[in-house]
CSV table of C-alpha atoms and ligand atoms in Angstrom, one decimal:
chain,number,residue,atom,x,y,z
E,9,MET,CA,0.0,0.0,0.0
E,10,TYR,CA,1.3,3.5,-0.9
E,11,ILE,CA,1.9,5.9,1.9
E,12,ALA,CA,3.0,9.4,0.9
E,13,LYS,CA,6.2,10.7,2.3
E,14,GLU,CA,5.8,12.7,5.4
E,15,THR,CA,8.4,15.2,4.1
E,16,ARG,CA,6.3,15.9,1.0
E,17,TYR,CA,5.6,19.6,1.9
E,18,ASP,CA,9.1,20.4,3.1
E,19,LYS,CA,10.7,21.8,-0.1
E,20,MET,CA,8.0,22.7,-2.6
E,21,LYS,CA,6.9,26.3,-2.8
E,22,TYR,CA,3.2,27.1,-3.2
E,23,HIS,CA,2.0,30.2,-5.1
E,24,ARG,CA,-1.4,31.9,-4.8
E,25,CYS,CA,-3.3,31.5,-8.0
E,26,GLY,CA,-4.2,35.0,-9.0
E,27,ALA,CA,-6.5,36.6,-6.6
E,28,SER,CA,-8.1,33.3,-5.5
E,29,GLY,CA,-7.8,31.4,-2.3
E,30,LEU,CA,-6.1,28.5,-4.1
E,31,LEU,CA,-2.4,27.8,-3.8
E,32,LEU,CA,-0.7,25.9,-6.6
E,33,PRO,CA,2.7,24.2,-6.4
E,34,ALA,CA,5.5,26.0,-8.2
E,35,VAL,CA,5.9,22.7,-10.2
E,36,SER,CA,2.8,20.9,-11.5
E,37,LEU,CA,2.7,17.6,-13.5
E,38,GLY,CA,0.9,17.3,-16.8
E,39,LEU,CA,-0.2,13.9,-18.2
E,40,TRP,CA,-0.3,14.8,-21.9
E,41,HIS,CA,2.5,12.4,-22.9
E,42,ASN,CA,3.5,9.0,-21.4
E,43,PHE,CA,0.2,8.3,-19.7
E,44,GLY,CA,-1.8,7.0,-22.7
E,45,SER,CA,-2.8,3.4,-23.6
E,46,ASN,CA,0.7,2.9,-25.1
E,47,GLY,CA,2.5,3.9,-21.9
E,48,ASN,CA,3.9,1.7,-19.1
E,49,PHE,CA,1.4,1.7,-16.2
E,50,ASP,CA,4.0,1.0,-13.5
E,51,ASN,CA,6.1,3.9,-14.7
E,52,MET,CA,3.0,6.2,-14.6
E,53,VAL,CA,2.3,5.2,-11.0
E,54,GLN,CA,5.9,5.8,-10.1
E,55,MET,CA,5.8,9.2,-11.7
E,56,CYS,CA,2.7,10.3,-9.9
E,57,GLU,CA,3.8,9.0,-6.5
E,58,THR,CA,7.2,10.6,-6.9
E,59,ALA,CA,5.5,13.9,-7.8
E,60,PHE,CA,3.2,13.8,-4.8
E,61,ASP,CA,6.0,12.7,-2.5
E,62,ASN,CA,7.8,15.9,-3.5
E,63,GLY,CA,5.0,18.3,-3.0
E,64,ILE,CA,3.5,18.3,-6.5
E,65,THR,CA,-0.1,18.5,-5.6
E,66,HIS,CA,-1.4,19.5,-9.0
E,67,PHE,CA,-2.0,17.0,-11.8
E,68,ASP,CA,-3.2,18.4,-15.2
E,69,LEU,CA,-5.2,16.4,-17.7
E,70,ALA,CA,-7.5,16.9,-20.7
E,71,ASN,CA,-10.2,14.9,-22.2
E,72,ASN,CA,-8.1,14.1,-25.3
E,73,TYR,CA,-4.8,13.1,-23.6
E,74,GLY,CA,-3.6,9.7,-24.7
E,75,PRO,CA,-3.3,8.3,-27.2
E,76,VAL,CA,-6.0,7.0,-27.4
E,77,ALA,CA,-8.0,10.1,-26.4
E,78,GLY,CA,-9.3,9.6,-22.9
E,79,SER,CA,-6.8,7.0,-21.9
E,80,ALA,CA,-4.7,9.4,-19.8
E,81,GLU,CA,-7.8,10.1,-17.7
E,82,GLU,CA,-8.5,6.4,-17.4
E,83,ASN,CA,-5.0,5.6,-16.3
E,84,PHE,CA,-5.0,8.5,-13.8
E,85,GLY,CA,-8.3,7.1,-12.5
E,86,ARG,CA,-6.6,3.8,-12.0
E,87,ILE,CA,-3.7,5.5,-10.2
E,88,LEU,CA,-6.1,7.3,-7.9
E,89,GLU,CA,-7.8,4.0,-7.1
E,90,LYS,CA,-4.5,2.2,-6.5
E,91,SER,CA,-2.7,4.8,-4.4
E,92,LEU,CA,-3.2,8.6,-4.7
E,93,GLY,CA,-6.9,8.6,-4.2
E,94,ILE,CA,-6.7,8.4,-0.5
E,95,TYR,CA,-5.1,11.8,-0.6
E,96,ARG,CA,-7.9,13.4,-2.8
E,97,ASP,CA,-8.2,16.4,-0.5
E,98,GLU,CA,-4.5,17.2,-1.0
E,99,LEU,CA,-4.8,17.0,-4.8
E,100,ILE,CA,-5.6,19.6,-7.4
E,101,ILE,CA,-6.8,17.8,-10.4
E,102,SER,CA,-7.6,19.6,-13.6
E,103,THR,CA,-9.1,18.6,-17.0
E,104,LYS,CA,-10.1,20.4,-20.1
E,105,ALA,CA,-12.3,20.3,-23.1
E,106,GLY,CA,-11.9,22.2,-26.4
E,107,TYR,CA,-10.2,20.0,-28.9
E,108,ASP,CA,-11.6,17.2,-31.1
E,109,MET,CA,-12.9,14.4,-28.9
E,110,TRP,CA,-15.8,12.5,-30.4
E,111,PRO,CA,-17.4,12.3,-33.9
E,112,GLY,CA,-20.1,14.7,-35.0
E,113,PRO,CA,-20.9,18.3,-34.3
E,114,TYR,CA,-20.9,18.1,-30.5
E,115,GLY,CA,-17.5,16.7,-29.7
E,116,ASN,CA,-15.3,19.8,-30.2
E,117,TRP,CA,-14.8,23.5,-29.5
E,118,GLY,CA,-16.9,25.5,-27.0
E,119,SER,CA,-20.7,24.9,-27.0
E,120,LYS,CA,-22.5,24.2,-23.8
E,121,LYS,CA,-23.5,20.8,-25.2
E,122,TYR,CA,-19.9,19.8,-25.7
E,123,LEU,CA,-18.4,21.2,-22.4
E,124,VAL,CA,-21.0,19.7,-20.1
E,125,ALA,CA,-21.0,16.3,-21.8
E,126,SER,CA,-17.2,16.2,-22.0
E,127,LEU,CA,-16.7,17.0,-18.3
E,128,ASP,CA,-19.2,14.2,-17.4
E,129,GLN,CA,-17.2,11.8,-19.5
E,130,SER,CA,-13.9,12.9,-17.8
E,131,LEU,CA,-15.3,12.5,-14.4
E,132,ARG,CA,-16.4,8.9,-15.3
E,133,ARG,CA,-13.0,8.1,-16.7
E,134,MET,CA,-11.2,9.3,-13.6
E,135,GLY,CA,-13.8,8.0,-11.1
E,136,LEU,CA,-14.2,11.5,-9.6
E,137,GLU,CA,-17.2,13.5,-8.4
E,138,TYR,CA,-15.6,16.8,-9.2
E,139,VAL,CA,-12.4,18.3,-10.7
E,140,ASP,CA,-10.6,21.2,-9.0
E,141,ILE,CA,-10.1,23.2,-12.2
E,142,PHE,CA,-12.1,22.8,-15.4
E,143,TYR,CA,-10.6,24.5,-18.5
E,144,HIS,CA,-11.9,25.6,-21.8
E,145,HIS,CA,-8.9,24.3,-23.8
E,146,ARG,CA,-8.9,26.8,-26.6
E,147,PRO,CA,-11.0,29.7,-27.8
E,148,ASP,CA,-13.8,28.9,-30.2
E,149,PRO,CA,-14.2,31.5,-33.0
E,150,ASN,CA,-17.8,30.4,-33.8
E,151,THR,CA,-19.6,29.8,-30.5
E,152,PRO,CA,-20.7,33.1,-28.7
E,153,LEU,CA,-18.2,33.7,-25.9
E,154,ALA,CA,-21.1,34.3,-23.6
E,155,GLU,CA,-22.4,30.8,-24.2
E,156,THR,CA,-19.0,29.2,-23.3
E,157,ALA,CA,-18.7,31.5,-20.3
E,158,ARG,CA,-22.2,30.6,-19.0
E,159,ALA,CA,-21.6,26.9,-19.6
E,160,LEU,CA,-18.4,27.1,-17.5
E,161,ASP,CA,-20.2,29.1,-14.8
E,162,GLY,CA,-23.0,26.5,-14.7
E,163,ILE,CA,-20.5,23.7,-14.4
E,164,VAL,CA,-19.2,25.3,-11.2
E,165,ARG,CA,-22.7,25.8,-9.9
E,166,SER,CA,-23.5,22.1,-10.6
E,167,GLY,CA,-20.6,21.2,-8.3
E,168,LYS,CA,-18.6,19.3,-10.9
E,169,ALA,CA,-15.7,21.8,-10.8
E,170,LEU,CA,-14.5,24.1,-8.1
E,171,TYR,CA,-12.7,26.6,-10.3
E,172,ILE,CA,-12.6,27.6,-14.0
E,173,GLY,CA,-9.6,28.1,-16.2
E,174,ILE,CA,-9.0,29.0,-19.8
E,175,SER,CA,-6.2,27.9,-22.1
E,176,ASN,CA,-4.6,29.3,-25.2
E,177,TYR,CA,-6.6,32.5,-24.8
E,178,ASN,CA,-4.5,35.6,-25.7
E,179,LYS,CA,-4.6,38.8,-23.7
E,180,GLU,CA,-7.6,40.3,-25.6
E,181,GLN,CA,-9.6,37.0,-25.4
E,182,THR,CA,-8.8,36.7,-21.7
E,183,ILE,CA,-10.0,40.2,-21.0
E,184,ALA,CA,-13.3,39.5,-22.9
E,185,ILE,CA,-14.2,36.3,-21.1
E,186,ALA,CA,-12.9,37.6,-17.7
E,187,GLY,CA,-15.5,40.4,-18.0
E,188,LEU,CA,-18.3,37.9,-18.5
E,189,PHE,CA,-17.1,35.8,-15.6
E,190,GLN,CA,-16.9,38.8,-13.4
E,191,GLU,CA,-20.6,39.7,-14.1
E,192,MET,CA,-21.6,36.2,-13.1
E,193,GLY,CA,-19.3,35.8,-10.1
E,194,THR,CA,-17.6,32.8,-11.7
E,195,PRO,CA,-14.5,31.6,-9.9
E,196,PHE,CA,-12.3,32.1,-12.9
E,197,ILE,CA,-8.7,31.9,-11.7
E,198,ILE,CA,-6.2,30.8,-14.3
E,199,ASN,CA,-5.0,30.9,-17.9
E,200,GLN,CA,-2.8,28.0,-19.2
E,201,ARG,CA,-0.4,29.1,-21.9
E,202,LYS,CA,2.7,27.9,-23.6
E,203,TYR,CA,5.9,29.6,-22.3
E,204,SER,CA,9.6,28.8,-22.3
E,205,MET,CA,12.9,30.4,-23.2
E,206,PHE,CA,12.1,29.5,-26.8
E,207,VAL,CA,8.4,30.5,-26.9
E,208,ARG,CA,7.7,33.9,-25.3
E,209,ASP,CA,4.2,34.8,-26.7
E,210,ILE,CA,2.8,35.7,-23.3
E,211,GLU,CA,5.4,38.4,-23.0
E,212,LYS,CA,4.8,39.7,-26.5
E,213,ASP,CA,0.9,39.8,-26.3
E,214,GLY,CA,1.1,41.3,-22.8
E,215,LEU,CA,-0.8,38.6,-21.0
E,216,LYS,CA,2.1,37.9,-18.5
E,217,ASP,CA,2.0,41.5,-17.2
E,218,TYR,CA,-1.8,41.8,-17.5
E,219,ALA,CA,-2.5,38.7,-15.5
E,220,ALA,CA,-0.1,39.7,-12.8
E,221,TRP,CA,-1.7,43.1,-12.4
E,222,ASN,CA,-5.3,41.8,-12.6
E,223,GLY,CA,-5.2,38.8,-10.2
E,224,ILE,CA,-5.3,36.1,-12.9
E,225,GLY,CA,-3.1,33.0,-12.3
E,226,ILE,CA,-0.9,31.8,-15.1
E,227,ILE,CA,0.3,28.2,-15.5
E,228,THR,CA,2.8,27.7,-18.3
E,229,PHE,CA,3.0,24.5,-20.4
E,230,SER,CA,5.9,23.0,-22.4
E,231,PRO,CA,8.4,24.9,-20.2
E,232,LEU,CA,11.2,22.7,-21.6
E,233,ALA,CA,10.0,23.1,-25.2
E,234,GLN,CA,9.0,19.4,-24.9
E,235,GLY,CA,12.5,18.4,-23.9
E,236,LEU,CA,14.6,20.6,-26.2
E,237,LEU,CA,15.6,22.8,-23.2
E,238,SER,CA,17.5,20.0,-21.5
E,239,ASP,CA,20.5,17.8,-22.1
E,240,ARG,CA,18.2,15.2,-23.9
E,241,TYR,CA,19.2,16.0,-27.5
E,242,LEU,CA,22.8,17.2,-27.0
E,243,ASN,CA,24.4,13.9,-28.2
E,244,GLY,CA,21.9,12.7,-30.8
E,245,ILE,CA,18.3,11.6,-30.5
E,246,PRO,CA,17.7,9.0,-27.8
E,247,GLU,CA,15.4,6.1,-28.8
E,248,ASN,CA,13.2,6.7,-25.7
E,249,SER,CA,12.8,10.4,-26.4
E,250,ARG,CA,9.6,12.2,-27.4
E,251,VAL,CA,10.9,12.8,-30.9
E,252,ARG,CA,11.3,9.0,-31.4
E,253,THR,CA,8.4,7.7,-29.3
E,254,ASP,CA,5.7,10.2,-30.5
E,255,GLY,CA,6.9,12.4,-33.3
E,256,ARG,CA,3.5,14.1,-33.7
E,257,PHE,CA,4.2,17.2,-31.6
E,258,LEU,CA,8.0,17.4,-31.3
E,259,LYS,CA,9.5,16.6,-34.7
E,260,GLU,CA,13.1,15.7,-35.5
E,261,ALA,CA,13.2,18.8,-37.8
E,262,ALA,CA,13.0,21.0,-34.7
E,263,ILE,CA,16.5,19.9,-33.7
E,264,THR,CA,18.4,22.2,-35.9
E,265,GLN,CA,22.1,23.2,-35.6
E,266,GLU,CA,21.0,26.7,-34.6
E,267,THR,CA,18.8,25.3,-31.8
E,268,LEU,CA,21.5,22.9,-30.6
E,269,ASN,CA,24.0,25.8,-30.5
E,270,LYS,CA,21.7,27.8,-28.2
E,271,VAL,CA,21.0,24.7,-26.1
E,272,ARG,CA,24.8,24.1,-25.7
E,273,ALA,CA,25.4,27.7,-24.6
E,274,LEU,CA,22.5,27.6,-22.2
E,275,ASN,CA,23.8,24.2,-20.9
E,276,ALA,CA,27.2,25.8,-20.1
E,277,LEU,CA,25.5,28.6,-18.2
E,278,ALA,CA,23.4,26.1,-16.2
E,279,LYS,CA,26.6,24.3,-15.3
E,280,GLU,CA,28.1,27.5,-14.0
E,281,ARG,CA,24.9,28.0,-11.8
E,282,GLY,CA,25.3,24.4,-10.6
E,283,GLN,CA,22.1,23.3,-12.2
E,284,SER,CA,21.0,21.0,-15.0
E,285,LEU,CA,19.7,22.9,-18.1
E,286,ALA,CA,16.2,21.6,-17.4
E,287,GLN,CA,16.4,23.1,-13.9
E,288,MET,CA,17.6,26.4,-15.2
E,289,ALA,CA,15.0,26.6,-17.9
E,290,LEU,CA,12.2,26.0,-15.3
E,291,ALA,CA,13.7,28.4,-12.8
E,292,TRP,CA,13.9,31.1,-15.5
E,293,ILE,CA,10.1,30.8,-15.9
E,294,ILE,CA,9.4,31.8,-12.3
E,295,ARG,CA,12.3,34.3,-12.1
E,296,ASP,CA,10.0,37.3,-11.7
E,297,GLY,CA,7.5,35.8,-9.3
E,298,ASP,CA,4.5,36.4,-11.7
E,299,ILE,CA,3.9,32.8,-13.0
E,300,THR,CA,1.8,30.7,-10.6
E,301,SER,CA,3.1,27.3,-11.7
E,302,VAL,CA,5.4,25.6,-14.2
E,303,LEU,CA,3.6,22.7,-15.8
E,304,ILE,CA,6.1,20.0,-16.7
E,305,GLY,CA,5.8,16.7,-18.5
E,306,ALA,CA,8.0,13.7,-17.8
E,307,SER,CA,8.8,10.3,-19.0
E,308,SER,CA,10.4,9.1,-15.8
E,309,ALA,CA,10.4,9.7,-12.0
E,310,ALA,CA,14.1,10.8,-12.3
E,311,GLN,CA,13.1,13.7,-14.5
E,312,ILE,CA,10.5,14.8,-12.0
E,313,LEU,CA,13.1,14.8,-9.2
E,314,ASP,CA,15.6,16.7,-11.4
E,315,ASN,CA,12.9,19.3,-12.2
E,316,VAL,CA,11.8,19.8,-8.6
E,317,GLY,CA,15.4,20.4,-7.8
E,318,MET,CA,15.2,23.7,-9.7
E,319,LEU,CA,13.7,25.2,-6.6
E,320,GLU,CA,17.1,25.3,-4.9
E,321,ASN,CA,18.1,28.2,-7.2
E,322,THR,CA,15.5,30.3,-8.8
E,323,GLN,CA,17.4,33.6,-8.7
E,324,PHE,CA,19.0,35.1,-11.7
E,325,CYS,CA,21.5,38.0,-11.5
E,326,GLN,CA,21.4,40.7,-14.2
E,327,GLU,CA,24.5,39.3,-15.8
E,328,GLU,CA,22.9,35.9,-16.2
E,329,ARG,CA,19.7,37.4,-17.5
E,330,ASP,CA,21.7,39.3,-20.1
E,331,THR,CA,23.7,36.2,-21.1
E,332,ILE,CA,20.5,34.3,-21.6
E,333,GLU,CA,19.0,37.0,-23.8
E,334,ARG,CA,22.2,37.1,-25.9
E,335,ILE,CA,22.1,33.4,-26.4
E,336,LEU,CA,18.4,33.4,-27.3
E,337,ALA,CA,18.7,36.4,-29.6
T,8,NAP,N1,-3.2,23.6,-22.7
T,8,NAP,C1,-2.6,23.2,-23.7
T,8,NAP,O1,-3.0,23.4,-24.9
T,8,NAP,C2,-1.4,22.3,-23.5
T,8,NAP,C3,-0.6,21.9,-24.6
T,8,NAP,C4,0.5,21.1,-24.3
T,8,NAP,C5,0.8,20.7,-23.0
T,8,NAP,N2,0.0,21.1,-22.0
T,8,NAP,C6,0.2,20.6,-20.6
T,8,NAP,O2,1.6,20.9,-20.2
T,8,NAP,C7,2.2,19.7,-19.8
T,8,NAP,C8,3.6,19.7,-20.0
T,8,NAP,O3,3.9,19.8,-21.5
T,8,NAP,P1,5.2,19.2,-22.1
T,8,NAP,O4,5.2,17.7,-21.8
T,8,NAP,O5,5.3,19.6,-23.5
T,8,NAP,O6,6.3,19.9,-21.1
T,8,NAP,P2,7.9,20.0,-21.2
T,8,NAP,O7,8.3,19.9,-19.7
T,8,NAP,O8,8.3,21.1,-22.0
T,8,NAP,O9,8.4,18.6,-21.9
T,8,NAP,C9,8.4,17.4,-21.2
T,8,NAP,C10,9.4,16.4,-21.8
T,8,NAP,O10,10.7,17.0,-21.6
T,8,NAP,C11,11.6,15.9,-21.2
T,8,NAP,N3,12.1,16.2,-19.9
T,8,NAP,C12,11.4,16.5,-18.8
T,8,NAP,N4,12.2,16.7,-17.7
T,8,NAP,C13,13.5,16.5,-18.2
T,8,NAP,C14,14.7,16.5,-17.5
T,8,NAP,N5,14.9,16.8,-16.2
T,8,NAP,N6,15.8,16.2,-18.3
T,8,NAP,C15,15.7,15.9,-19.6
T,8,NAP,N7,14.5,15.9,-20.2
T,8,NAP,C16,13.4,16.2,-19.5
T,8,NAP,C17,10.8,14.6,-21.3
T,8,NAP,O11,11.0,14.2,-22.7
T,8,NAP,P3,11.2,12.7,-23.1
T,8,NAP,O12,9.8,12.1,-23.1
T,8,NAP,O13,11.9,12.8,-24.4
T,8,NAP,O14,12.0,12.0,-22.0
T,8,NAP,C18,9.4,15.1,-21.1
T,8,NAP,O15,8.5,14.2,-21.7
T,8,NAP,C19,1.4,18.6,-20.5
T,8,NAP,O16,1.5,17.3,-19.9
T,8,NAP,C20,0.0,19.1,-20.4
T,8,NAP,O17,-0.5,18.9,-19.1
T,8,NAP,C21,-1.1,21.9,-22.2
């Protein structure tokens, strides 16, 4: 029987999510990859238990995570049943709907019909009565924003989610839906966006600053650019890497000489700081204190331990900041 480590809250830092009462761990674990029907179940269990043993209280899912779509939620449901479930009140579990999930006109985007049905399916797959955060996964250009907002508000009122999040909404889209949520008193607390040293859209579109000033939490996904911002690809492409095991989202073509040169230079700086490159890349995301949580993925428990270790050094002096900007330029 699994018993969580008593020391699990000793080292993790918890950040307030926007202006809400909810604290999220500085590092959260996402189950997008390596938790599908093609993954190794024992490895999944080990990753989730290692995460929780080290203070990662937040597990992020979506209806379509797999492959096959839905299987990551099913496997997480099995993990809850096997071990983590006895700690349900110490866990923040999120799921999302917004991408293509089932055939026909009701299995995608942002209608009330889709969002309500999808969350019901997710709850069944995970064996849960409620999720802590339910996200609209991406903006829908064709459904009235007010319908999506009202559907999410109704979901909270039905008791099936405690808080509402949005994902992949830019600053203007965030302002628009936040206004609707405010009118209804919806507990909208967070936007989930891609952010790493290589992808800095939330700086460019102004969301990073806007969210910090307006009490909206930000959780950032693909902080390692799916593994590129680590030592994973410095000496060729490992057979067990994301590029080889699932080339749909991180393609070999992304590993260019130019990218490798940057990664090598960043790796040298990380060594000077006494960190792995993955640790430095994660620490860089929370350098200014305005990001609520860094949402990592992993293929092993060892990677999770390495990543949590970033908390030992999250400070960057001006010289290091300048060096990073020079390398990335
Ligand atoms: N809202 C959205 O639209 C959206 C989109 C994408 C992701 N997400 C969320 O964000 C989560 C994280 O995304 P991501 O998996 O792309 O994040 P990531 O942290 O950028 O990439 C994770 C991958 O990096 C490698 N890695 C992790 N730690 C490492 C370490 N210490 N040393 C070397 N390599 C390491 C592993 O690759 P290998 O597998 O090669 O070992 C791992 O699978 C997802 O699970 C999901 O919850 C949300």
